[in-house]
CSV table of C-alpha atoms in Angstrom, one decimal:
chain,number,residue,atom,x,y,z
A,372,GLU,CA,-3.8,-32.5,4.5
A,373,PRO,CA,-4.4,-32.1,8.5
A,374,LEU,CA,-8.2,-31.9,9.0
A,375,ASP,CA,-8.0,-29.1,11.5
A,376,ILE,CA,-6.5,-27.2,8.6
A,377,THR,CA,-8.9,-28.4,6.1
A,378,ARG,CA,-11.8,-27.3,7.9
A,379,PHE,CA,-10.3,-23.8,8.9
A,380,SER,CA,-9.5,-23.1,5.4
A,381,ALA,CA,-12.9,-24.3,4.4
A,382,ALA,CA,-14.3,-21.5,7.1
A,383,LEU,CA,-11.8,-19.2,5.4
A,384,LYS,CA,-13.5,-19.8,2.3
A,385,ARG,CA,-16.8,-18.7,3.2
A,386,SER,CA,-15.6,-15.2,4.8
A,387,VAL,CA,-12.6,-14.1,2.5
A,388,GLY,CA,-11.5,-14.2,-0.9
A,389,ASP,CA,-8.9,-16.5,-2.5
A,390,SER,CA,-6.0,-13.9,-2.0
A,391,THR,CA,-6.4,-13.3,1.6
A,392,ARG,CA,-7.1,-16.9,2.2
A,393,GLY,CA,-3.7,-17.8,0.7
A,394,LEU,CA,-1.8,-15.4,2.6
A,395,ILE,CA,-3.5,-16.7,6.0
A,396,LEU,CA,-2.5,-20.2,4.8
A,397,ARG,CA,1.0,-19.2,3.9
A,398,SER,CA,1.5,-17.5,7.2
A,399,ILE,CA,0.4,-20.5,9.2
A,400,ARG,CA,2.6,-23.0,7.4
A,401,ARG,CA,5.5,-20.9,7.9
A,402,CYS,CA,5.1,-20.6,11.3
A,403,PHE,CA,4.9,-24.5,11.7
A,404,ASN,CA,7.9,-24.6,9.2
A,405,TRP,CA,9.7,-22.2,11.5
A,406,GLY,CA,8.6,-24.5,14.9
A,407,VAL,CA,10.2,-27.4,12.9
A,408,GLU,CA,13.5,-25.6,11.9
A,409,HIS,CA,13.8,-24.9,15.5
A,410,ARG,CA,13.1,-28.4,16.8
A,411,LEU,CA,10.3,-27.0,19.0
A,412,ILE,CA,7.7,-29.5,17.4
A,413,PRO,CA,8.0,-32.2,15.1
A,414,PRO,CA,7.6,-32.6,11.2
A,415,HIS,CA,4.2,-31.9,10.1
A,416,ARG,CA,2.2,-32.4,7.0
A,417,LEU,CA,1.2,-28.9,6.3
A,418,GLY,CA,3.3,-28.2,3.4
A,419,ARG,CA,0.5,-30.5,1.6
A,420,ILE,CA,-2.2,-27.7,2.1
A,421,ARG,CA,-4.1,-26.3,-1.0
A,422,ILE,CA,-3.3,-22.7,-0.9
A,423,PRO,CA,-5.2,-20.7,-3.6
A,424,GLN,CA,-3.6,-18.8,-6.1
A,425,ALA,CA,-3.8,-15.0,-5.2
A,426,ARG,CA,-5.8,-13.1,-7.6
A,427,SER,CA,-4.3,-10.2,-9.7
A,428,ARG,CA,-6.0,-6.9,-10.3
A,429,ASP,CA,-6.8,-7.0,-13.7
A,430,ARG,CA,-7.9,-3.3,-14.5
A,431,TYR,CA,-7.0,0.0,-13.4
A,432,LEU,CA,-8.7,3.2,-12.2
A,433,THR,CA,-10.3,5.2,-15.0
A,434,ASP,CA,-9.5,8.7,-15.3
A,435,GLN,CA,-13.5,9.1,-14.5
A,436,GLU,CA,-12.9,7.1,-11.4
A,437,PHE,CA,-9.4,9.2,-10.5
A,438,ARG,CA,-11.7,12.4,-10.7
A,439,VAL,CA,-14.1,10.7,-8.4
A,440,MET,CA,-11.7,10.0,-5.8
A,441,LEU,CA,-10.3,13.6,-6.1
A,442,ARG,CA,-13.8,15.1,-5.9
A,443,THR,CA,-14.4,13.2,-2.5
A,444,THR,CA,-11.3,14.6,-0.8
A,445,ASN,CA,-12.5,18.2,-1.6
A,446,PRO,CA,-15.6,18.4,0.9
A,447,ARG,CA,-17.5,21.8,0.7
A,448,ASP,CA,-16.6,23.0,4.2
A,449,SER,CA,-13.9,25.1,5.7
A,450,ARG,CA,-11.9,22.1,7.6
A,451,ARG,CA,-10.7,20.7,4.2
A,452,THR,CA,-10.0,17.4,5.9
A,453,GLY,CA,-9.3,15.6,2.7
A,454,ALA,CA,-6.6,17.9,1.6
A,455,PRO,CA,-3.8,15.6,2.8
A,456,PHE,CA,-5.4,12.9,1.2
A,457,ARG,CA,-5.8,14.4,-2.1
A,458,ARG,CA,-2.1,15.8,-2.0
A,459,LEU,CA,-1.0,11.7,-1.5
A,460,LEU,CA,-3.5,10.8,-4.7
A,461,LEU,CA,-1.9,13.4,-7.0
A,462,ALA,CA,1.7,12.4,-5.8
A,463,LEU,CA,0.6,8.7,-6.5
A,464,ASP,CA,-0.5,9.8,-10.1
A,465,TRP,CA,2.4,11.6,-10.8
A,466,THR,CA,4.9,9.0,-9.7
A,467,LEU,CA,3.3,5.4,-10.0
A,468,CYS,CA,4.7,4.7,-6.2
A,469,ARG,CA,2.6,2.3,-4.1
A,470,PRO,CA,0.5,4.0,-1.6
A,471,GLY,CA,2.3,2.2,1.3
A,472,GLU,CA,5.5,3.7,0.3
A,473,PHE,CA,4.5,7.4,-0.2
A,474,ALA,CA,2.8,6.4,3.3
A,475,ARG,CA,6.4,5.8,4.8
A,476,LEU,CA,8.3,8.2,2.9
A,477,GLN,CA,10.6,10.5,4.6
A,478,TRP,CA,12.4,13.5,4.3
A,479,GLU,CA,15.8,11.5,4.7
A,480,HIS,CA,14.8,9.6,1.5
A,481,ILE,CA,14.8,12.7,-0.8
A,482,ARG,CA,17.8,13.6,-2.7
A,483,TRP,CA,17.0,16.9,-4.1
A,484,GLU,CA,20.4,17.3,-6.0
A,485,GLN,CA,19.6,14.0,-7.8
A,486,ASP,CA,15.8,15.0,-8.4
A,487,VAL,CA,15.0,11.4,-6.7
A,488,ALA,CA,13.8,9.8,-3.4
A,489,ILE,CA,15.5,6.8,-2.9
A,490,ILE,CA,13.1,4.3,-0.8
A,491,PRO,CA,15.0,1.4,1.2
A,492,ASP,CA,12.1,-0.3,2.4
A,493,HIS,CA,9.6,-1.2,-0.3
A,494,LYS,CA,7.4,-4.2,-1.3
A,495,THR,CA,9.9,-5.6,-3.8
A,496,LYS,CA,12.6,-5.1,-1.2
A,497,ARG,CA,13.6,-8.8,-2.1
A,498,THR,CA,15.8,-7.4,-4.8
A,499,GLY,CA,18.2,-6.1,-2.4
A,500,LYS,CA,18.0,-2.8,-4.1
A,501,PRO,CA,16.2,0.4,-2.7
A,502,LYS,CA,13.4,1.8,-4.9
A,503,ILE,CA,14.8,5.0,-7.0
A,504,LEU,CA,11.6,6.9,-7.9
A,505,PRO,CA,12.4,9.9,-10.1
A,506,LEU,CA,10.6,13.3,-8.8
A,507,VAL,CA,8.9,15.2,-11.8
A,508,PRO,CA,8.9,18.7,-11.4
A,509,LYS,CA,4.8,19.2,-10.1
A,510,MET,CA,5.9,16.6,-7.3
A,511,GLN,CA,8.9,18.6,-6.5
A,512,ARG,CA,7.0,21.7,-6.1
A,513,LEU,CA,4.6,19.6,-3.7
A,514,LEU,CA,7.2,18.2,-1.7
A,515,ARG,CA,8.9,21.5,-1.2
A,516,TRP,CA,5.5,23.1,-0.1
A,517,LEU,CA,4.7,20.5,2.2
A,518,GLN,CA,8.2,20.4,3.7
A,519,ARG,CA,7.9,24.1,4.5
A,520,SER,CA,4.6,24.1,5.5
A,521,TYR,CA,4.7,21.0,7.9
A,522,SER,CA,7.5,19.7,10.4
A,523,SER,CA,7.7,16.5,10.3
A,524,GLU,CA,10.2,13.4,9.5
A,525,PHE,CA,7.1,12.1,6.9
A,526,CYS,CA,6.7,13.7,3.7
A,527,PHE,CA,3.1,12.8,4.0
A,528,ARG,CA,0.5,13.3,6.9
A,529,ASN,CA,-3.0,12.5,7.4
A,530,SER,CA,-5.8,15.0,8.2
A,531,ARG,CA,-4.5,14.9,12.0
A,532,SER,CA,-0.9,15.6,11.3
A,533,ARG,CA,0.4,12.0,11.7
A,534,SER,CA,2.1,9.7,9.1
A,535,TRP,CA,-0.4,7.3,7.3
A,536,TRP,CA,-0.3,4.3,9.6
A,537,ARG,CA,-1.7,1.8,6.9
A,538,PRO,CA,-1.9,1.9,3.1
A,539,PRO,CA,-4.2,5.0,2.6
A,540,LEU,CA,-6.4,4.0,-0.4
A,541,GLU,CA,-9.6,2.9,1.7
A,542,VAL,CA,-11.5,5.7,0.1
A,543,ARG,CA,-13.6,3.2,-2.5
A,544,SER,CA,-16.6,3.2,0.1
A,545,SER,CA,-17.2,6.3,0.2
A,546,THR,CA,-16.9,6.8,-3.8
A,547,SER,CA,-19.0,3.9,-4.5
A,548,LEU,CA,-16.1,2.8,-6.9
A,549,PRO,CA,-16.3,-0.9,-8.2
A,550,GLY,CA,-14.6,-3.9,-6.8
A,551,ARG,CA,-11.0,-4.8,-7.4
A,552,ALA,CA,-9.1,-1.7,-9.1
A,553,THR,CA,-5.6,-1.3,-9.1
A,554,TRP,CA,-5.1,2.2,-7.2
A,555,SER,CA,-3.4,3.9,-10.3
A,556,LYS,CA,-4.3,4.9,-13.6
A,557,PRO,CA,-2.4,3.3,-16.6
A,558,HIS,CA,0.1,5.2,-17.9
A,559,SER,CA,2.0,4.8,-21.2
């Protein structure tokens, strides 16, 4: 293992978790491999980098934690800035869609006649198939209301009337929820 990468990995270990460190080291290795494949640099020994295993999320939000998140989106002022996030949380709960997928959901993805949304660009796109998201009746009502109420190519917009520009579930700090929980509640 090259010494510089070893030191870099050790420094990362002090500042980020194993999952993030693994992602960074894999990205670095891929950049070097690209350079070798295109004959821009000589072969290297970065393939021997010890890359930590990503930690999986081993628990889901409880019903109580989900209620805390919903309460956080409902401020007692007249501006209702949390309402767009609340709508997004409810939609996530009703569909089991990933936050980033909903953040990018556009009206062209909705197939009203089939009661589905077809998401072409999603996390598991390596399958080569789009994600087909069934739209339960309450989800359809929410989407139709959003379509009537706002003019945007995106179905869900933040409180500034813009599309969500990153996965939107960074509310943990304002809710005092514990550690690494998967954003959704378990569904049976």
